[in-house]
Amino acid sequence: MSAAQAVNAAPSRNLAQDRLTHLQRLEAESIHIFRETVAETENPVMLYSIGKDSSVLLHLALKAFAPGKLPFPLLHVDTTWKFREMIAFRDQRAKELGLDLLVHTNPDGLARGVGPISHGSEVHTDVMKTQALRQALDQHKFDAAFGGARRDEEASRAKERIVSLRTAQHRWDPKRQRAEPWHLYNMRKKRGESLRVFPLSNWTELDIWLYIEQENIPIVPLYFAKERPVVERDGQLLMVDDERLPLNPGETPQMRRVRFRTLGCYPLTGAVESPAATLPEIIGETLAARTSERQGRVIDKDGAGAMERKKQEGYF
Amino acid sequence: MTIHQSPEAFGYEAFLAAHQRKEVLRFIACGSVDDGKSTLIGRLLHDTKQIFDDQISALQRDSRRHGTQGQEMDLALLVDGLQAEREQGITIDVAYRFFSTEKRSFIVADTPGHEQYTRNMATGASTADVAVILVDARQGLTRQTRRHALLVSMLGIKRIALAINKMDLVGWSQTKFEEILAGFTDFTKNLGFAEVRAIPLSAKNGDNVVLPGTAATWYAGGTLLSYLEDVPVHEEALAAPFRMAVQWVNRPDSEFRGYSGRIASGQVRPGDSVTIAPNGRTSTVARIYTADGDLAVAGEDQSVTLVLADQVDASRGNVIAATDRPMQVSDTLDVRLFWASESPLAPGAALLAKIGTVTTNATVTAIRTRIDPETGQPGPAEQLTANDIADVTLTLDRPVAFDAYAENRETGGLILIDRETTDTAALGLVQAPRKADGGARIPTTTEVAGKAKPQQGGFLAKLRGLFGG
């Protein structure tokens, strides 16, 4: 058919038809991690952030335990600053799949009215995400939490293990990381300690998109380009989702064809101008992309080593 | 050229198909900062277009602050991860890097070259298909090169790319290149490598890394990337006997009972006779269940759920194995240990051993011999300290199923866990059981490596027989 396929066609030998693709091996590895964790921990939970990585994570979890049901609940830490389409998508997926979905918001932060605009991204992330996550994990006594972080996202994550030990205070100690040879994960921990488990560690952004396409995984429509109202602020395109975003003097929302490469709290997540309205177009754009996906996130720019510091404090 | 073409060039459909059909190669990069290892990995990432504009601008900023290349962009900073490490100017842990071409995706285990980090290198090598060993052309082979070669051979890596770096600084001397290769070949002749491919390159300038260099007119071989794209992978694991450790018994209702696991090696088909190790009961595979439908055949590295024809009592910790190629079962294991803990290990120490999906109590009943990390020669040892390599005997609280590591990396590798701290204290490679004639025979590195050749009748063995390799 195409030159690319001709190049990829394996030479004729008896093992050829059994060759696994990169995506098949990634999938198998992630499924293995899910099963190991469920077998070796008492009360696991999956952190569900509604983004594309969470969609893939959920898809893999369902596969790992089929035909049985998901043997753990999902937890969404709701900062109250998610796009409306994200919340609608979350609720719809939970209903369709019959998921046990827990939603937690930091009541203290809510009472104090902590938000990204009034308090800045650092305080907001700390109170509404990091502290909220700790509260929820403590409240439900979860001893393992699955997350969708990938090693290709940020330099400090490249060295994080698939299974990462956290102290009773949820701190990560980069010096006390466990070796993970072969596919052997040490899930032992002391009382009060917990594990963060990252089944997508070895996936790249491109892998995620290719897999979403291959498996036809539903994702939030915000990933696809559409005319949306945006304002330009500090070099970022911010979508005006509703009245939660106060406009600065002189700012008028303009309709632009934009999409999101990453979805976080909405004033912290910039949109990109893009014509990509289908998965193949997004994949093409991802490969040709000249900026990395976390660029849309203000949080990574809170100073050198920002992500590493946040991780030590217990941010996922 | 196999770097990403733009999707527009030949249509999205073909583009998607190509990328969704890619294979993966995992390799370990061995060398020190001085050999230019971080620069080499940075170069692979940069020249295969994995680096984005914003990362480049961050790199230019960082190069001025931390770089060692003056005003030039220091590609090594692309891969030097944690802040603390960056300030020390060294890489101190295993980091994983990713890049891809249209042929393959690559996962690079980037491990430190310093003597005290044996554990990290062993970890990175444990899942690698290929090792890229870096040599500084000016220095030639060093003690460290020998240690790296020995270590990756112990960990079962069969294919080596000997990246002779900084060739620009020795005037692309063919004599120098050949001298290094000859020395390496001589040193590794007993290490059981199936292939050593030497490539003269300059990571700093990019010659022969991704793009061919023109300076070495005498060199007709390909680039490092072309080697990594074409080297055969996964064949030993596929040709090995079927093994799958049971992770999870999936029993959603009385109608369905399946054993979930990741196939460690070999292939399985419905109708195959399998034995549950260690208890030895035999059954037949009825179905290979996956969420995407039943499979007619499944092979190494696939996660599946097996339904057996009989009501056998299998549970987590058991291994489902090909009946005609049984596993070994014992409560006493001879193990080559990579001791990682800061506390020393003395005979009599009680730990936990995790092998496959079983975790048992384990007592180190003897430290038989300490292995010199540079020569592989055995020597006496009373206790082990961090990063020692030694052959020990473990006594477990129950018999477990295993294969010799030299025959099967997945079913012959184990970890030891400190019961008090819960930290991983050691990596272990299970050795072939000693002969029954008294047990005094201690396998040397050469012997272990010799055994590491693919089994008789294996696919590769046949190939080698055909080509006289």
XYZ file of N, CA and C in Angstrom, chain A residues 1-5 7-10 13-15 17-29 31-33 35-36 38-40 59 62-69 71 151-153 155-161 165 172 174-190 193 201-207 209-211 213-215 261 280-281 283-295 304-306 308-309, chain B residues 4-5 7 10 12-24 26 49 51-55 65 78-86 88 90-98 100 102-105 107 119-120 122-123 126-127 155 232-235 238-239 247-248 250 252 256 260-262 267 269 289 291-292 297 299-305 316 352 354-357 359 405 409-410 413-415 417 420-424 427-429 459:
642
model
N 0.833 -1.197 0.000
C 0.000 0.000 0.000
C 0.871 1.251 0.000
N 1.557 1.495 1.063
C 2.389 2.692 1.103
C 3.832 2.287 1.326
N 4.700 3.212 1.053
C 6.122 2.948 1.261
C 6.390 2.618 2.719
N 5.720 3.356 3.598
C 5.962 3.159 5.030
C 5.621 1.741 5.448
N 4.533 1.226 4.903
C 4.144 -0.125 5.280
C 5.099 -1.147 4.698
N 8.205 -0.769 4.197
C 9.407 -0.749 5.019
C 9.171 -1.527 6.306
N 7.975 -1.392 6.859
C 7.701 -2.017 8.137
C 7.333 -3.499 8.037
N 7.017 -3.957 6.822
C 6.639 -5.353 6.671
C 7.804 -6.229 7.122
N 7.538 -7.127 8.056
C 8.598 -7.979 8.583
C 9.003 -9.004 7.525
N 9.393 -14.926 8.030
C 9.968 -15.972 8.859
C 8.872 -16.392 9.819
N 9.085 -17.534 10.421
C 7.947 -18.106 11.132
C 7.496 -17.315 12.349
N 8.369 -16.468 12.875
C 7.976 -15.721 14.060
C 7.298 -14.402 13.709
N 4.615 -13.235 12.323
C 3.234 -12.844 12.611
C 3.012 -12.621 14.096
N 3.969 -13.048 14.910
C 3.779 -12.926 16.349
C 4.458 -11.690 16.928
N 5.047 -10.895 16.085
C 5.746 -9.710 16.583
C 4.759 -8.730 17.173
N 5.097 -8.237 18.326
C 4.229 -7.263 18.968
C 4.666 -5.865 18.571
N 3.698 -4.994 18.448
C 4.043 -3.607 18.181
C 4.423 -2.933 19.504
N 5.020 -1.778 19.345
C 5.374 -0.935 20.483
C 4.154 -0.692 21.380
N 3.014 -0.384 20.763
C 1.813 -0.098 21.544
C 1.312 -1.336 22.277
N 1.412 -2.485 21.639
C 0.978 -3.714 22.313
C 1.835 -3.993 23.553
N 3.139 -3.726 23.418
C 4.018 -3.970 24.567
C 3.766 -2.957 25.685
N 3.509 -1.738 25.306
C 3.188 -0.734 26.326
C 1.903 -1.102 27.057
N 0.923 -1.525 26.275
C -0.358 -1.913 26.861
C -0.174 -3.073 27.843
N 0.593 -4.068 27.409
C 0.807 -5.253 28.256
C 1.523 -4.871 29.543
N 2.492 -3.967 29.426
C 3.230 -3.537 30.612
C 2.310 -2.812 31.591
N -0.953 -3.056 31.897
C -1.910 -4.009 32.474
C -1.240 -4.807 33.588
N -0.007 -5.211 33.333
C 0.754 -5.963 34.342
C 0.915 -5.135 35.621
N 1.195 -3.856 35.460
C 1.386 -2.977 36.623
C 0.079 -2.855 37.425
N -2.347 -5.026 37.621
C -2.653 -6.289 38.311
C -1.730 -6.498 39.510
N -0.428 -6.178 39.331
C 0.499 -6.332 40.458
C 0.076 -5.476 41.639
N -2.907 -4.209 42.402
C -4.147 -4.653 43.039
C -3.892 -5.909 43.877
N -3.016 -6.777 43.385
C -2.729 -8.010 44.125
C -1.924 -7.726 45.396
N -1.103 -6.698 45.386
C -0.166 -6.508 46.488
C -0.503 -5.349 47.435
N -8.945 3.117 30.367
C -9.129 2.086 29.349
C -8.265 0.860 29.661
N -9.589 -1.062 32.756
C -10.748 -1.890 32.425
C -10.303 -3.171 31.730
N -9.325 -3.034 30.832
C -8.808 -4.216 30.133
C -8.132 -5.187 31.103
N -7.404 -4.639 32.075
C -6.616 -5.481 32.977
C -7.501 -6.432 33.770
N -8.718 -6.000 34.083
C -9.545 -6.814 34.977
C -10.766 -7.406 34.279
N -10.899 -7.190 32.983
C -12.002 -7.787 32.230
C -11.847 -9.315 32.264
N -12.914 -10.078 32.285
C -14.301 -9.613 32.240
C -14.839 -9.150 33.589
N -13.980 -9.124 34.604
C -14.429 -8.623 35.908
C -14.564 -7.116 35.898
N -15.100 -6.577 37.007
C -15.247 -5.119 37.118
C -13.967 -4.510 37.684
N -11.589 -3.266 40.145
C -11.578 -3.564 41.580
C -11.153 -2.387 42.460
N 7.053 9.555 31.951
C 8.433 9.983 32.135
C 8.866 10.997 31.094
N 8.200 11.042 29.962
C 8.652 11.962 28.911
C 8.142 13.385 29.136
N 7.319 13.577 30.183
C 6.696 14.887 30.363
C 7.647 15.969 30.838
N 11.718 16.633 32.979
C 12.999 16.003 33.304
C 12.987 15.260 34.636
N 12.361 15.817 35.674
C 12.427 15.146 36.976
C 11.603 13.872 36.976
N 10.645 13.781 36.079
C 9.832 12.568 36.014
C 10.562 11.436 35.299
N 11.582 11.758 34.507
C 12.308 10.725 33.769
C 12.944 9.720 34.712
N 13.203 10.159 35.938
C 13.891 9.289 36.879
C 12.965 8.674 37.903
N 11.719 9.007 37.851
C 10.813 8.436 38.828
C 10.508 6.991 38.471
N 10.351 6.183 39.482
C 10.026 4.783 39.283
C 8.569 4.623 38.892
N 7.468 5.182 46.297
C 7.091 5.172 47.707
C 6.900 6.598 48.223
N 7.929 12.602 48.600
C 8.702 11.762 47.700
C 10.158 12.032 47.977
N 13.671 11.486 46.388
C 14.368 10.975 45.197
C 15.563 10.108 45.551
N 16.050 10.213 46.764
C 17.212 9.409 47.163
C 16.812 8.006 47.598
N 15.528 7.819 47.892
C 15.113 6.510 48.396
C 14.220 5.816 47.365
N 14.701 5.762 46.154
C 13.939 5.113 45.104
C 14.360 3.656 45.000
N 13.416 2.826 44.681
C 13.699 1.401 44.608
C 14.028 0.980 43.193
N 15.004 0.081 43.110
C 15.349 -0.460 41.796
C 14.164 -1.262 41.272
N 13.931 -1.200 39.974
C 12.846 -1.976 39.371
C 13.380 -2.824 38.230
N 14.166 -3.858 38.552
C 14.698 -4.692 37.485
C 13.605 -5.615 36.926
N 13.809 -6.068 35.706
C 12.852 -6.951 35.028
C 11.456 -6.353 35.183
N 10.515 -7.138 35.631
C 9.195 -6.557 35.892
C 8.824 -6.802 37.342
N 9.830 -6.701 38.200
C 9.619 -6.976 39.622
C 9.462 -5.671 40.391
N 8.287 -5.471 40.933
C 8.022 -4.252 41.689
C 7.931 -4.590 43.170
N 8.689 -3.868 43.963
C 8.625 -4.037 45.407
C 7.522 -3.129 45.946
N 6.425 -3.738 46.381
C 5.276 -2.949 46.850
C 5.177 -2.938 48.375
N 6.239 -3.402 49.041
C 6.212 -3.397 50.511
C 6.319 -1.968 51.023
N 5.653 -1.713 52.123
C 5.768 -0.380 52.716
C 5.476 -0.472 54.195
N 5.939 0.539 54.898
C 5.679 0.567 56.327
C 4.312 1.184 56.578
N 2.815 4.550 55.172
C 3.393 4.909 53.874
C 2.440 4.466 52.763
N 4.206 5.197 32.710
C 5.561 5.747 32.796
C 6.298 5.743 31.465
N 6.208 4.643 30.734
C 7.015 4.507 29.516
C 6.300 4.942 28.248
N 5.138 5.552 28.389
C 4.425 6.047 27.205
C 4.895 7.467 26.903
N 4.904 7.808 25.621
C 5.173 9.187 25.245
C 3.851 9.836 24.806
N 3.892 11.131 24.616
C 2.673 11.816 24.189
C 2.163 11.237 22.871
N 3.093 10.950 21.971
C 2.690 10.372 20.685
C 2.041 9.001 20.877
N 2.613 8.188 21.752
C 2.042 6.866 22.021
C 0.601 6.992 22.504
N -1.554 9.334 21.919
C -2.460 9.693 20.816
C -2.673 8.527 19.857
N -1.597 7.832 19.539
C -1.731 6.689 18.629
C -2.657 5.633 19.223
N -2.538 5.453 20.526
C -3.348 4.435 21.200
C -4.816 4.864 21.276
N -6.293 6.645 19.149
C -6.825 6.446 17.806
C -7.086 4.960 17.557
N -6.096 4.152 17.890
C -6.203 2.720 17.625
C -7.369 2.089 18.396
N -7.546 2.504 19.637
C -8.541 1.878 20.502
C -9.869 2.634 20.521
N -3.721 21.004 24.270
C -2.827 19.840 24.225
C -2.791 19.171 25.580
N -6.301 11.920 13.568
C -5.105 11.894 12.701
C -4.451 13.264 12.568
N -5.271 14.298 12.544
C -4.696 15.649 12.456
C -3.941 16.006 13.722
N -2.526 13.894 15.752
C -1.304 13.083 15.760
C -0.252 13.688 14.831
N -0.705 14.120 13.671
C 0.213 14.770 12.742
C 0.810 16.021 13.362
N -0.030 16.762 14.035
C 0.425 17.998 14.665
C 1.386 17.701 15.822
N 1.097 16.632 16.547
C 1.953 16.263 17.674
C 3.361 15.942 17.199
N 3.431 15.205 16.096
C 4.744 14.836 15.572
C 5.485 16.033 15.034
N 4.735 16.914 14.411
C 5.379 18.072 13.811
C 5.540 19.193 14.839
N 5.020 18.954 16.051
C 4.937 20.021 17.050
C 6.298 20.632 17.348
N 6.309 21.897 17.516
C 7.548 22.579 17.834
C 7.572 23.053 19.283
N 6.542 22.775 20.015
C 6.564 23.112 21.440
C 6.060 21.908 22.218
N 6.621 21.666 23.383
C 6.234 20.480 24.126
C 4.952 20.735 24.890
N 4.243 19.639 25.232
C 2.862 19.799 25.677
C 2.712 20.531 26.995
N 3.695 20.427 27.885
C 3.522 21.076 29.177
C 3.726 22.586 29.089
N 4.135 23.057 27.911
C 4.326 24.491 27.784
C 3.055 25.245 28.106
N 13.011 27.305 38.433
C 13.787 26.134 38.017
C 13.539 24.985 38.984
N 13.422 23.782 38.448
C 13.192 22.617 39.291
C 11.819 22.643 39.947
N 10.878 23.421 39.360
C 9.570 23.608 39.980
C 8.847 22.284 40.179
N 10.063 19.273 40.323
C 10.733 18.409 41.297
C 10.338 18.799 42.720
N 10.304 20.116 42.972
C 9.967 20.583 44.301
C 8.517 20.226 44.638
N 11.224 10.994 11.352
C 9.812 11.248 11.053
C 9.625 12.099 9.805
N 8.834 11.574 8.912
C 8.431 12.402 7.786
C 7.188 13.151 8.215
N 3.455 14.125 8.191
C 2.296 13.320 7.826
C 1.733 13.701 6.459
N 2.897 11.747 2.993
C 2.356 10.538 2.367
C 1.004 10.121 2.939
N -2.205 10.689 6.005
C -2.378 10.315 7.404
C -2.552 8.822 7.616
N -3.291 8.187 6.724
C -3.608 6.774 6.920
C -2.339 5.933 6.978
N -1.493 6.144 5.970
C -0.251 5.383 5.904
C 0.659 5.741 7.071
N 0.622 7.004 7.406
C 1.432 7.514 8.503
C 1.027 6.845 9.827
N -0.262 6.817 10.070
C -0.786 6.185 11.283
C -0.431 4.710 11.302
N -0.653 4.063 10.169
C -0.391 2.625 10.086
C 1.067 2.343 10.417
N 1.961 3.156 9.873
C 3.391 2.945 10.115
C 3.700 3.094 11.594
N 3.173 4.134 12.203
C 3.516 4.377 13.603
C 2.845 3.390 14.545
N 1.666 2.946 14.179
C 0.996 1.980 15.052
C 1.612 0.593 14.908
N 2.382 0.360 13.855
C 3.007 -0.950 13.676
C 4.458 -0.995 14.120
N 4.952 0.100 14.626
C 6.357 0.149 15.046
C 6.677 -0.869 16.129
N 7.923 -1.325 16.139
C 8.401 -2.149 17.238
C 9.104 -1.257 18.257
N 9.477 -1.868 19.374
C 10.222 -1.109 20.371
C 11.557 -1.790 20.641
N 14.597 -1.588 23.588
C 15.091 -0.988 24.824
C 16.587 -1.163 24.853
N 14.591 14.654 16.184
C 13.532 15.679 16.287
C 12.589 15.424 17.453
N 13.125 17.068 20.272
C 13.270 18.236 21.129
C 12.465 19.391 20.558
N 11.678 19.989 21.397
C 10.789 21.043 20.945
C 11.427 22.423 21.147
N 10.834 23.394 20.479
C 11.362 24.768 20.538
C 11.514 25.287 21.963
N 10.472 25.032 22.791
C 10.542 25.574 24.144
C 11.627 24.870 24.955
N 11.864 23.580 24.627
C 12.939 22.875 25.314
C 14.302 23.389 24.857
N 24.045 28.650 32.087
C 24.173 28.557 33.527
C 24.988 27.347 33.977
N 20.045 18.218 28.208
C 18.718 17.711 27.869
C 18.368 16.505 28.709
N 19.376 15.780 29.121
C 19.108 14.519 29.806
C 19.559 14.510 31.260
N 20.180 15.561 31.724
C 20.567 15.595 33.123
C 19.384 16.087 33.951
N 18.793 15.166 34.682
C 17.465 15.366 35.272
C 17.315 16.212 36.514
N 17.466 15.634 37.659
C 17.084 16.312 38.884
C 18.000 17.477 39.205
N 17.395 18.456 39.845
C 18.097 19.693 40.161
C 19.404 19.439 40.911
N 19.311 18.590 41.953
C 20.486 18.327 42.777
C 21.609 17.747 41.925
N 21.236 16.833 41.038
C 22.240 16.212 40.188
C 22.851 17.209 39.242
N 21.975 18.072 38.746
C 22.455 19.053 37.785
C 23.510 19.936 38.436
N 25.452 19.126 40.893
C 26.687 18.361 41.065
C 27.352 18.071 39.722
N 26.554 15.666 37.717
C 26.610 14.242 37.395
C 25.218 13.636 37.371
N 25.100 12.509 36.701
C 23.863 11.751 36.671
C 23.982 10.680 37.747
N 23.037 10.585 38.662
C 23.234 9.630 39.751
C 22.197 8.525 39.825
N 21.334 8.401 38.846
C 20.305 7.388 38.967
C 19.932 6.885 37.583
N 19.019 5.937 37.535
C 18.550 5.479 36.233
C 17.482 6.440 35.728
N 17.673 6.952 34.534
C 16.627 7.771 33.930
C 16.236 7.095 32.622
N 15.003 7.281 32.229
C 14.544 6.689 30.984
C 14.240 7.784 29.979
N 14.747 7.597 28.776
C 14.553 8.583 27.694
C 13.843 7.889 26.551
N 13.139 8.689 25.773
C 12.323 8.128 24.709
C 12.571 8.876 23.414
N 11.873 8.177 18.865
C 11.367 7.207 17.911
C 11.650 7.646 16.499
N 10.464 6.157 12.312
C 9.301 5.470 11.750
C 9.422 3.958 11.863
N 10.603 3.479 12.137
C 10.790 2.031 12.238
C 10.590 1.508 13.646
N 11.118 2.240 14.595
C 11.086 1.753 15.967
C 10.909 2.888 16.956
N 10.367 2.504 18.100
C 10.426 3.377 19.264
C 11.590 2.903 20.112
N 13.478 3.039 23.966
C 13.476 3.395 25.387
C 14.914 3.233 25.859
N 24.107 -1.158 41.103
C 22.681 -1.458 41.186
C 21.898 -0.805 40.052
N 22.194 0.464 39.804
C 21.451 1.177 38.764
C 21.710 0.597 37.389
N 22.644 -2.463 36.726
C 22.018 -3.780 36.645
C 20.521 -3.616 36.378
N 19.916 -2.632 37.021
C 18.490 -2.373 36.800
C 18.235 -1.988 35.346
N 18.639 -4.898 32.979
C 17.792 -6.083 33.154
C 16.731 -6.224 32.069
N 16.257 -5.124 31.534
C 15.215 -5.215 30.513
C 15.713 -4.755 29.142
N 24.064 -9.659 32.969
C 22.631 -9.382 32.941
C 21.950 -9.956 31.694
N 18.158 -7.317 15.615
C 17.009 -8.145 15.980
C 16.726 -8.107 17.481
N 15.454 -8.128 17.834
C 15.084 -8.090 19.265
C 13.994 -9.106 19.567
N 13.873 -9.439 20.815
C 12.791 -10.257 21.373
C 12.806 -11.711 20.900
N 13.782 -12.099 20.096
C 13.705 -13.438 19.524
C 13.974 -14.533 20.549
N 10.917 -15.097 22.721
C 9.825 -15.756 22.012
C 10.136 -17.239 21.795
N 11.411 -17.528 21.581
C 11.801 -18.915 21.315
C 11.901 -19.750 22.592
N -0.694 -13.604 38.225
C -0.747 -12.375 39.017
C -2.031 -12.272 39.805
N -3.084 -12.782 39.212
C -4.409 -12.425 39.699
C -5.377 -13.484 39.181
N -8.886 -14.162 38.124
C -10.040 -13.345 37.734
C -11.294 -14.216 37.798
N -15.027 -13.233 38.168
C -16.137 -12.297 38.356
C -17.447 -12.992 38.717
N -16.895 -17.950 35.118
C -15.580 -17.620 34.558
C -14.516 -17.710 35.639
N -4.777 -14.473 35.289
C -4.222 -13.315 34.594
C -2.731 -13.212 34.848
N -2.002 -12.865 33.801
C -0.567 -12.664 33.960
C 0.035 -12.125 32.686
N 1.307 -11.789 32.795
C 2.050 -11.320 31.637
C 2.956 -12.463 31.209
N 5.401 -19.033 23.773
C 4.071 -18.816 23.206
C 3.108 -19.829 23.783
N -0.982 -21.618 23.051
C -2.168 -21.739 22.199
C -3.216 -22.557 22.945
N -8.079 -15.546 27.063
C -9.013 -14.425 27.116
C -8.267 -13.099 27.133
N -9.479 -8.634 26.785
C -10.628 -7.726 26.674
C -11.006 -7.509 25.206
N -10.066 -7.759 24.300
C -10.340 -7.558 22.873
C -10.786 -8.836 22.179
N -3.281 -17.442 19.562
C -1.918 -17.639 20.049
C -1.506 -16.369 20.786
N 2.063 -14.596 22.909
C 3.496 -14.785 23.119
C 4.075 -13.843 24.147
N 5.393 -13.956 24.313
C 6.100 -13.217 25.356
C 5.693 -11.745 25.386
N 5.575 -11.234 26.594
C 5.279 -9.834 26.827
C 3.814 -9.460 26.612
N 2.951 -10.421 26.365
C 1.532 -10.078 26.272
C 0.862 -10.332 27.616
N -0.026 -9.445 27.997
C -0.812 -9.653 29.208
C -2.128 -10.303 28.813
N -2.375 -11.481 29.350
C -3.569 -12.238 28.964
C -4.215 -12.840 30.211
N -5.336 -13.515 29.995
C -5.978 -14.267 31.063
C -6.250 -15.665 30.521
N -2.056 -16.847 42.762
C -0.944 -15.916 42.619
C 0.309 -16.538 43.236
N 13.335 -10.856 52.424
C 12.261 -11.376 51.592
C 12.794 -11.484 50.175
N 11.503 -11.770 46.193
C 10.381 -11.762 45.250
C 10.880 -12.300 43.927
N 10.276 -13.387 43.495
C 10.623 -13.970 42.203
C 9.311 -14.243 41.476
N 9.179 -13.683 40.288
C 7.893 -13.761 39.596
C 6.844 -13.046 40.429
N 5.779 -13.764 40.799
C 4.748 -13.121 41.615
C 4.720 -13.701 43.028
N 6.454 -13.962 46.840
C 7.373 -13.354 47.800
C 7.517 -14.319 48.972
N 18.861 -17.917 35.184
C 18.795 -16.602 34.551
C 19.383 -16.631 33.151
N 15.612 -14.575 31.420
C 15.815 -13.425 32.304
C 14.618 -13.163 33.198
N 13.419 -13.384 32.656
C 12.215 -13.018 33.416
C 11.926 -13.996 34.552
N 15.254 -13.960 37.396
C 15.671 -12.756 38.115
C 14.852 -12.605 39.384
N 15.463 -12.091 40.434
C 14.715 -11.876 41.673
C 15.206 -10.601 42.362
N 14.412 -10.131 43.296
C 14.877 -9.038 44.152
C 14.809 -9.494 45.605
N 14.308 -8.054 49.483
C 13.716 -6.899 50.154
C 14.083 -6.943 51.640
N 12.893 -4.891 57.369
C 12.686 -3.766 58.278
C 12.405 -2.457 57.542
N 13.300 -2.126 56.612
C 13.133 -0.843 55.916
C 12.150 -0.949 54.750
N 11.853 -2.153 54.309
C 11.058 -2.464 53.116
C 11.732 -2.016 51.812
N 12.973 -1.606 51.888
C 13.674 -1.201 50.665
C 14.155 -2.424 49.886
N 14.376 -2.231 48.597
C 14.939 -3.297 47.779
C 16.436 -3.352 48.058
N 19.522 -7.186 43.823
C 19.015 -7.843 42.627
C 19.721 -9.195 42.561
N 19.019 -10.209 42.097
C 19.660 -11.519 42.037
C 19.398 -12.235 40.728
N 20.405 -12.957 40.268
C 20.270 -13.776 39.073
C 20.411 -15.231 39.507
N 15.628 -20.617 17.897
C 15.584 -19.984 16.583
C 16.935 -19.384 16.197
